[in-house]
Coordinates of C-alpha atoms in Angstrom, one line a residue:
Chain A
X1 CA -8.8 5.1 14.2
X2 CA -7.8 3.8 10.8
X3 CA -4.8 6.1 10.9
X4 CA -3.7 4.6 14.2
X5 CA -3.9 1.1 12.7
X6 CA -1.8 2.3 9.7
X7 CA 0.9 3.8 11.9
X8 CA 1.0 0.8 14.2
X9 CA 1.4 -1.4 11.1
X10 CA 4.3 0.6 9.9
X11 CA 6.1 0.5 13.3
X12 CA 5.4 -3.2 13.9
X13 CA 6.7 -3.9 10.4
X14 CA 9.9 -2.0 11.1
X15 CA 10.4 -3.9 14.4
X16 CA 10.0 -7.2 12.5
X17 CA 11.9 -6.5 9.4
X18 CA 14.5 -4.1 10.9
X19 CA 15.1 -2.7 7.4
X20 CA 15.0 1.0 7.7
X21 CA 16.4 2.3 11.0
X22 CA 19.4 0.0 11.2
X23 CA 20.5 0.9 7.7
X24 CA 19.9 4.6 8.4
X25 CA 22.0 4.5 11.6
X26 CA 24.8 2.5 10.1
X27 CA 25.0 4.7 7.0
X28 CA 24.8 7.9 9.1
X29 CA 27.6 6.7 11.4
X30 CA 29.8 5.8 8.5
X31 CA 29.3 9.2 6.9
X32 CA 30.1 11.0 10.1
X33 CA 33.2 9.0 10.7
X34 CA 34.3 9.6 7.1
X35 CA 33.8 13.3 7.6
X36 CA 35.8 13.4 10.8
X37 CA 38.8 11.6 9.2
X38 CA 38.6 13.3 5.8
X39 CA 38.5 16.9 7.0
X40 CA 41.5 18.2 8.8
X41 CA 40.1 21.5 10.2
X42 CA 40.2 23.4 13.4
X43 CA 36.9 23.5 15.5
X44 CA 36.5 27.1 14.5
X45 CA 36.7 26.3 10.8
X46 CA 34.5 23.3 11.2
X47 CA 31.7 25.2 12.9
X48 CA 31.3 27.2 9.5
X49 CA 30.4 24.2 7.4
X50 CA 29.2 21.7 10.1
X51 CA 25.5 22.7 9.9
X52 CA 25.5 22.1 6.1
X53 CA 27.3 18.8 6.5
X54 CA 24.9 17.6 9.2
X55 CA 21.7 18.3 7.2
X56 CA 23.2 16.9 4.0
X57 CA 24.0 13.7 6.0
X58 CA 20.4 13.5 7.3
X59 CA 19.1 14.0 3.8
X60 CA 21.2 11.1 2.5
X61 CA 20.1 9.0 5.5
X62 CA 16.4 9.9 4.7
X63 CA 16.8 8.7 1.1
X64 CA 18.0 5.4 2.3
X65 CA 15.0 5.0 4.7
X66 CA 12.6 6.2 2.0
X67 CA 13.8 3.6 -0.5
X68 CA 12.7 1.0 2.0
X69 CA 9.5 2.7 3.1
X70 CA 7.3 1.0 0.4
X71 CA 9.3 -2.2 -0.1
X72 CA 7.0 -4.3 2.1
X73 CA 4.0 -3.0 0.1
X74 CA 5.6 -4.1 -3.2
X75 CA 6.9 -7.6 -2.2
X76 CA 3.4 -9.3 -2.2
X77 CA 1.6 -6.2 -3.5
X78 CA 0.0 -5.6 -0.2
X79 CA -0.5 -2.0 -1.4
X80 CA -3.3 -3.3 -3.7
X81 CA -5.1 -4.6 -0.6
X82 CA -4.7 -1.2 1.1
X83 CA -6.1 0.6 -2.0
X84 CA -9.1 -1.8 -2.3
X85 CA -9.9 -1.3 1.4
X86 CA -12.3 1.3 2.6
X87 CA -9.4 3.6 3.6
X88 CA -8.9 7.1 2.2
X89 CA -5.6 7.6 0.5
X90 CA -4.8 10.6 2.6
X91 CA -4.7 8.4 5.7
X92 CA -2.3 6.0 4.0
X93 CA -0.1 9.0 3.3
X94 CA -0.3 10.3 6.8
X95 CA 0.4 6.9 8.3
X96 CA 3.5 6.5 6.3
X97 CA 4.6 10.1 6.9
X98 CA 4.2 9.8 10.7
X99 CA 6.0 6.5 10.9
X100 CA 8.9 7.7 8.7
X101 CA 9.2 10.8 10.8
X102 CA 9.5 8.6 13.9
X103 CA 12.2 6.4 12.2
X104 CA 14.2 9.4 11.1
X105 CA 14.1 10.9 14.6
X106 CA 15.1 7.5 16.0
X107 CA 18.1 7.3 13.6
X108 CA 19.1 10.8 14.6
X109 CA 18.9 9.9 18.3
X110 CA 21.9 7.6 17.6
X111 CA 23.8 9.6 15.1
X112 CA 23.4 13.1 16.5
X113 CA 25.7 12.4 19.5
X114 CA 28.4 11.3 17.0
X115 CA 28.3 14.8 15.5
X116 CA 29.0 16.2 18.9
X117 CA 31.7 13.6 19.6
X118 CA 33.6 13.6 16.4
X119 CA 32.7 17.0 14.8
X120 CA 32.2 19.2 17.8
X121 CA 28.5 19.9 17.4
X122 CA 27.6 22.2 20.3
X123 CA 23.9 23.0 20.7
X124 CA 23.9 23.7 24.4
X125 CA 23.2 27.5 24.0
X126 CA 19.9 26.9 22.2
X127 CA 19.0 23.3 23.0
X128 CA 15.2 23.8 22.9
X129 CA 15.3 25.7 19.6
X130 CA 17.5 23.0 18.1
X131 CA 14.9 20.3 19.1
X132 CA 12.1 22.3 17.5
X133 CA 14.2 22.7 14.4
X134 CA 14.9 19.0 14.1
X135 CA 11.2 18.1 14.6
X136 CA 10.0 20.5 11.9
X137 CA 12.8 19.8 9.4
X138 CA 12.4 16.1 9.7
X139 CA 8.6 16.4 9.2
X140 CA 9.2 18.5 6.0
X141 CA 11.7 15.9 4.7
X142 CA 9.3 13.1 5.5
X143 CA 6.3 15.0 3.9
X144 CA 8.1 15.5 0.6
X145 CA 9.9 12.1 0.7
X146 CA 6.8 9.9 1.3
X147 CA 5.0 11.8 -1.5
X148 CA 7.8 11.1 -4.0
X149 CA 8.2 7.5 -2.8
X150 CA 4.5 7.0 -3.4
X151 CA 4.9 8.3 -6.9
X152 CA 7.8 5.9 -7.4
X153 CA 5.7 2.9 -6.3
X154 CA 3.9 2.5 -9.6
X155 CA 6.8 3.5 -11.9
X156 CA 9.7 1.5 -13.1
X157 CA 12.2 4.3 -12.2
X158 CA 10.8 4.5 -8.7
X159 CA 14.2 4.2 -6.9
X160 CA 15.8 6.8 -9.0
X161 CA 12.9 9.1 -8.6
X162 CA 13.4 9.6 -4.9
X163 CA 16.8 11.3 -4.9
X164 CA 16.4 13.0 -8.3
X165 CA 13.2 14.8 -7.2
X166 CA 13.7 15.0 -3.5
X167 CA 17.0 16.9 -3.4
X168 CA 15.9 19.9 -5.6
X169 CA 12.5 20.0 -3.9
X170 CA 14.0 20.0 -0.4
X171 CA 16.7 22.7 -1.1
X172 CA 14.7 25.4 0.7
X173 CA 14.4 23.1 3.7
X174 CA 18.1 22.3 3.6
X175 CA 19.1 26.0 3.3
X176 CA 16.7 27.1 6.1
X177 CA 17.7 24.3 8.5
X178 CA 21.4 25.0 7.8
X179 CA 21.0 28.8 8.5
X180 CA 19.2 28.2 11.8
X181 CA 21.7 25.5 12.9
X182 CA 24.5 27.8 12.1
X183 CA 23.1 30.4 14.5
X184 CA 22.5 27.8 17.2
X185 CA 26.0 26.4 16.9
X186 CA 27.6 29.8 16.9
X187 CA 25.7 30.7 20.1
X188 CA 24.5 34.0 18.8
X189 CA 21.1 35.6 19.2
X190 CA 18.1 33.8 17.5
X191 CA 16.4 37.0 16.4
X192 CA 17.4 36.5 12.7
X193 CA 16.2 32.9 12.6
X194 CA 12.4 33.6 12.6
X195 CA 12.3 34.0 8.8
X196 CA 14.0 30.7 8.2
X197 CA 11.8 28.9 10.8
X198 CA 8.8 30.3 9.1
X199 CA 9.9 28.8 5.8
X200 CA 10.4 25.5 7.4
X201 CA 6.9 25.5 9.0
X202 CA 5.3 26.7 5.8
X203 CA 7.0 24.0 3.8
X204 CA 6.0 21.3 6.3
X205 CA 2.4 22.4 6.3
X206 CA 2.0 22.9 2.5
X207 CA 3.6 19.6 1.5
X208 CA 1.7 17.7 4.2
X209 CA -1.6 19.1 2.8
X210 CA -0.5 18.5 -0.8
X211 CA 0.5 14.9 0.0
X212 CA -2.8 14.3 1.9
X213 CA -4.9 15.6 -0.9
X214 CA -3.1 14.1 -3.9
X215 CA -1.8 10.8 -2.6
X216 CA -4.6 8.8 -4.3
X217 CA -3.9 10.2 -7.8
X218 CA -0.1 9.8 -7.1
X219 CA -0.1 6.2 -5.9
X220 CA -2.9 4.5 -7.9
X221 CA -1.9 3.0 -11.3
Chain B
X1 CA -22.1 -12.7 8.8
X2 CA -24.1 -14.5 6.1
X3 CA -27.5 -13.5 7.5
X4 CA -26.8 -9.8 6.6
X5 CA -26.3 -10.3 2.9
X6 CA -29.4 -11.7 1.1
X7 CA -29.6 -9.1 -1.7
X8 CA -30.0 -11.6 -4.5
X9 CA -32.7 -9.8 -6.4
X10 CA -31.0 -6.4 -6.5
X11 CA -28.1 -5.2 -8.6
X12 CA -24.9 -5.3 -6.6
X13 CA -22.5 -3.9 -9.2
X14 CA -23.3 -1.8 -12.2
X15 CA -20.5 -0.8 -14.6
X16 CA -21.0 1.7 -17.4
X17 CA -18.6 2.6 -20.2
X18 CA -15.4 2.0 -18.2
X19 CA -12.2 2.8 -20.2
X20 CA -8.6 2.4 -19.2
X21 CA -5.4 2.9 -21.2
X22 CA -1.7 2.4 -20.5
X23 CA 1.0 4.3 -22.4
X24 CA -1.6 5.5 -25.0
X25 CA -2.8 2.0 -25.6
X26 CA -6.5 1.4 -24.8
X27 CA -6.8 -1.8 -22.8
X28 CA -10.5 -1.3 -21.9
X29 CA -12.4 0.8 -24.4
X30 CA -16.0 0.6 -23.3
X31 CA -16.9 -2.0 -20.7
X32 CA -20.5 -2.2 -19.3
X33 CA -22.3 -4.9 -17.4
X34 CA -24.2 -5.6 -14.2
X35 CA -24.0 -8.2 -11.5
X36 CA -26.8 -9.3 -9.2
X37 CA -26.6 -10.8 -5.7
X38 CA -26.4 -14.6 -5.4
X39 CA -24.7 -14.9 -8.7
X40 CA -21.2 -15.7 -10.1
X41 CA -19.8 -14.3 -13.3
X42 CA -16.6 -15.3 -15.0
X43 CA -14.5 -13.0 -17.1
X44 CA -13.0 -14.9 -19.9
X45 CA -10.8 -13.8 -22.8
X46 CA -7.4 -14.4 -24.3
X47 CA -4.2 -13.2 -22.5
X48 CA -3.8 -9.5 -22.4
X49 CA -7.4 -8.4 -23.1
X50 CA -7.7 -6.6 -19.8
X51 CA -9.3 -9.0 -17.4
X52 CA -6.9 -8.2 -14.6
X53 CA -7.0 -4.5 -15.5
X54 CA -10.8 -4.5 -15.2
X55 CA -10.7 -6.3 -11.8
X56 CA -8.0 -3.9 -10.5
X57 CA -10.0 -0.9 -11.7
X58 CA -13.1 -2.0 -9.9
X59 CA -11.1 -2.9 -6.8
X60 CA -9.7 0.7 -6.7
X61 CA -6.1 -0.2 -7.4
X62 CA -6.3 1.5 -10.8
X63 CA -8.0 4.7 -11.8
X64 CA -10.3 4.4 -14.9
X65 CA -9.8 7.0 -17.6
X66 CA -13.6 7.4 -17.9
X67 CA -16.8 5.6 -17.0
X68 CA -18.9 4.9 -13.9
X69 CA -19.5 2.1 -11.6
X70 CA -22.0 1.7 -8.7
X71 CA -21.6 -0.7 -5.9
X72 CA -25.0 -1.3 -4.1
X73 CA -26.2 2.0 -5.7
X74 CA -23.2 4.0 -4.4
X75 CA -20.7 5.5 -6.8
X76 CA -17.5 3.5 -6.8
X77 CA -15.0 5.8 -8.5
X78 CA -15.2 8.7 -6.0
X79 CA -13.0 10.1 -3.3
X80 CA -15.4 8.6 -0.7
X81 CA -13.8 5.2 0.0
X82 CA -16.1 4.1 2.9
X83 CA -18.4 2.0 0.8
X84 CA -15.5 -0.1 -0.5
X85 CA -16.2 -2.1 2.6
X86 CA -18.8 -3.9 0.4
X87 CA -16.1 -5.3 -1.8
X88 CA -13.1 -7.6 -1.4
X89 CA -10.3 -8.2 -3.9
X90 CA -8.5 -11.5 -4.4
X91 CA -5.5 -10.8 -6.6
X92 CA -3.2 -13.4 -8.2
X93 CA -0.6 -11.9 -5.9
X94 CA -1.2 -12.6 -2.3
X95 CA -1.6 -9.0 -1.0
X96 CA -0.1 -9.7 2.5
X97 CA 2.7 -8.1 4.5
X98 CA 5.6 -10.5 4.2
X99 CA 7.1 -9.8 7.7
X100 CA 3.8 -10.4 9.5
X101 CA 2.3 -13.7 10.4
X102 CA -0.9 -14.9 8.9
X103 CA -2.7 -14.0 12.1
X104 CA -1.3 -10.4 12.1
X105 CA -2.1 -9.9 8.4
X106 CA -5.8 -11.0 8.9
X107 CA -6.1 -8.8 12.0
X108 CA -4.7 -5.8 10.2
X109 CA -6.9 -6.1 7.1
X110 CA -10.0 -6.6 9.2
X111 CA -9.1 -3.5 11.2
X112 CA -9.0 -1.5 8.0
X113 CA -12.6 -2.6 7.3
X114 CA -13.5 -1.5 10.9
X115 CA -14.1 -5.1 11.8
X116 CA -12.8 -6.4 15.1
X117 CA -12.8 -10.1 15.6
X118 CA -11.8 -12.3 18.5
X119 CA -8.4 -14.0 17.9
X120 CA -10.0 -17.3 18.7
X121 CA -12.1 -17.1 15.5
X122 CA -8.9 -16.5 13.4
X123 CA -7.2 -19.4 15.1
X124 CA -10.2 -21.7 14.4
X125 CA -10.0 -20.8 10.7
X126 CA -6.2 -21.2 10.6
X127 CA -6.7 -24.6 12.1
X128 CA -9.4 -25.6 9.7
X129 CA -7.2 -24.6 6.7
X130 CA -4.2 -26.4 8.1
X131 CA -2.2 -23.3 8.8
X132 CA -2.1 -23.5 12.6
X133 CA 1.5 -24.9 12.8
X134 CA 2.6 -21.8 11.0
X135 CA 0.7 -19.4 13.2
X136 CA 3.7 -17.4 14.3
X137 CA 5.7 -17.6 11.0
X138 CA 6.0 -14.7 8.7
X139 CA 3.9 -15.2 5.5
X140 CA 7.2 -14.6 3.6
X141 CA 8.0 -18.3 4.1
X142 CA 4.5 -19.6 3.1
X143 CA 4.1 -21.5 -0.1
X144 CA 1.8 -20.1 -2.9
X145 CA -0.9 -22.6 -1.9
X146 CA -0.7 -21.6 1.8
X147 CA -1.1 -18.0 0.8
X148 CA -4.2 -18.8 -1.2
X149 CA -5.6 -20.6 1.9
X150 CA -4.9 -17.5 4.0
X151 CA -6.7 -15.4 1.4
X152 CA -9.7 -17.7 1.8
X153 CA -9.6 -17.1 5.6
X154 CA -9.5 -13.3 5.0
X155 CA -12.6 -13.6 2.7
X156 CA -14.4 -15.8 5.3
X157 CA -13.9 -13.4 8.2
X158 CA -14.6 -10.2 6.2
X159 CA -18.1 -8.7 5.5
X160 CA -18.6 -8.1 1.8
X161 CA -21.2 -8.2 -0.9
X162 CA -19.0 -8.4 -4.0
X163 CA -15.8 -10.4 -4.4
X164 CA -13.4 -9.6 -7.3
X165 CA -11.2 -12.7 -7.8
X166 CA -8.3 -12.9 -10.2
X167 CA -7.4 -16.5 -10.9
X168 CA -8.6 -17.8 -7.5
X169 CA -7.8 -21.5 -8.4
X170 CA -4.1 -20.9 -9.2
X171 CA -1.6 -22.8 -6.9
X172 CA -4.4 -24.6 -5.1
X173 CA -4.0 -28.3 -4.5
X174 CA -7.0 -30.7 -4.5
X175 CA -7.8 -30.0 -0.8
X176 CA -7.5 -26.3 -1.3
X177 CA -9.8 -26.5 -4.4
X178 CA -12.3 -28.4 -2.3
X179 CA -12.3 -25.6 0.3
X180 CA -12.8 -23.0 -2.5
X181 CA -15.6 -24.9 -4.0
X182 CA -17.3 -25.2 -0.7
X183 CA -16.9 -21.4 -0.1
X184 CA -18.2 -20.5 -3.6
X185 CA -21.4 -22.5 -2.9
X186 CA -21.7 -20.8 0.5
X187 CA -21.2 -17.3 -0.8
X188 CA -23.7 -17.8 -3.6
X189 CA -26.3 -19.1 -1.1
X190 CA -25.6 -16.1 1.1
X191 CA -26.7 -13.8 -1.7
X192 CA -23.3 -12.4 -2.5
X193 CA -22.0 -11.5 -6.0
X194 CA -18.8 -13.0 -7.4
X195 CA -16.8 -11.8 -10.3
X196 CA -13.8 -13.9 -11.2
X197 CA -11.3 -14.5 -14.0
X198 CA -9.9 -17.9 -14.7
X199 CA -8.3 -19.9 -17.5
X200 CA -9.8 -23.1 -16.1
X201 CA -13.0 -23.0 -18.0
X202 CA -14.0 -26.4 -16.6
X203 CA -14.0 -24.9 -13.1
X204 CA -15.8 -21.8 -14.5
X205 CA -18.5 -23.9 -15.9
X206 CA -19.2 -25.3 -12.5
X207 CA -19.8 -22.0 -10.9
X208 CA -20.5 -19.2 -13.4
X209 CA -24.1 -18.1 -14.0
X210 CA -22.8 -15.7 -16.6
X211 CA -19.7 -15.6 -18.7
X212 CA -18.5 -12.1 -19.7
X213 CA -16.5 -12.6 -22.8
X214 CA -14.0 -9.8 -23.2
X215 CA -12.0 -8.9 -26.3
X216 CA -10.8 -5.7 -28.0
X217 CA -11.6 -3.7 -24.9
X218 CA -15.3 -4.5 -24.7
X219 CA -17.6 -7.2 -23.4
X220 CA -18.3 -8.9 -26.8
X221 CA -20.7 -11.5 -25.5
X222 CA -22.6 -12.3 -22.3
X223 CA -23.4 -16.0 -22.1
X224 CA -26.0 -17.2 -19.5
X225 CA -25.3 -20.5 -17.9
X226 CA -22.2 -21.0 -19.9
X227 CA -21.1 -24.4 -21.0
X228 CA -17.5 -25.5 -21.5
X229 CA -18.0 -25.6 -25.3
X230 CA -19.4 -22.0 -25.4
X231 CA -16.4 -20.6 -23.6
X232 CA -13.9 -22.8 -25.5
X233 CA -15.5 -21.6 -28.7
X234 CA -15.1 -18.0 -27.8
X235 CA -11.5 -18.4 -26.6
X236 CA -10.5 -20.3 -29.8
X237 CA -12.0 -17.7 -32.2
X238 CA -9.3 -15.7 -33.9
X239 CA -10.0 -12.0 -34.3

C-alpha cells in the first residue's frame, strides 16, 4: 500500500513539474536528428551500428531523467521527511525505480518512432521480442540508475556520480541489448539471443535486489 | 487523537551512548538521556555542537556510528521502520514537495503513516491557520512562515508520541508563535514528549521542563526547570 502511495507521488509530481519526461523526449529527439544528419550512410551500413546508437541514446536520455529524479526531494529536503516516516527504505527505492521505468518507457514511446523514421529502425520481424527487450533493459537501467542517484543524494558530487558510475556498471546491459537488437533489426533467427537475454534478466533481478536491500545505507547521511 | 496518548509516567525515548562523526570528526561522542511523556526538553548549545545532528539521527535521517535508542521500548536504530510512526520530525527546512499544494503534501505524509483523514479536516486546519486562500497553490510559492504553519497542521493531524523539533520558532510571526504556544501546551497535556532545539532561550524557558546542555559531543549538564539565566550561563561559558 505504501509502495503504491510512493509511486503515485512520483507520477503526480512529474505531471505537476514536467521536469523529467519533457527534457528526456526533447534531448532524445535532438540526438536522433543529429545522428540522421551527421551520418551519411546507406540503410545497410546503418543497420550495423544502429542498435548501438539507439541504446547509447537511451542511456544518455536516462542520465538526464535520473539527474532530476531526486531534485524534488532535495529542494525542501522532503527526503528527510520520507526517512523519518515509518516507511522501509526498500519501498522508497522500489517506488522511485518503478516510476522512473514508466518515465523512460514514456520517453521511448515518443522517440522510438523517430528511430524508425530517420534511421530506418525496422523491428517488424520480431516485434514482441523487441518489446520484451525494451521492458527488461529499461528496468535494468532504472535499477542501477536509481541506486546511484540515491548515493548521489547525500554527496556534494552527486550529479557527477550518476554518469561516472552508471556507464561502466551498465556496460553489460548495453552490450547485451545491442546484440539482441542487432539480431532483431537484421531479421535473423533469435536462437542466439537467449544468452544475452539471460544476462539482461539476471542484471535486472540482481540490481533490483541489491538496491532494495541497501538503499537505506546508501541514502541516509 | 489526544485521548490515545496519555503515557506521561513512562519513558518515551531512551538514548544510550549515541555517537556520530563526519569526515573523521566526532560531532556526537557519547550522548545519553531519557525523555518521559508529558514533558518538553530543550537541546541547547553553541553553534556546531551537534544539536541538529542529534535530532536528525533520532529522526532516522542520519545513521549513528554507534549507540542505541528506544522509542516506547522499541529499538529505534533497526531495519524495522514501522514503529517510527510514534515520532514526527520538524526540521528547520520545511520537508515538503515543492510542486504539491499544502493539501496534497499533508495527504501524502499522512498516507505514509497509514493514516487516512477526510479532506474536510485538512481544509478546516488550513482555514484555521490562514492558508485556505492558497489551498491549490504549490508550496514552492509559500513564504517561510506559511511553511511553518503547514508543518504545524501536519503535526496536528498526525498521531505521534515524540516530536523532534529543530528551531520550531524560526520564521514565525506573532500570530504563528501564538499558534505554536497553544499547540505546545496541548501536546504536553496530551502526554506527548517534545524534544526541541532553539536559540531563543526565553521561549525555551517557557516550555522546557529540562534543558539538555550539549557541548564537546556529550550532554554536559541536565538542568531541571531551566531558567533563562541557567541557560544563558551555560551558553556564555567558554570551553
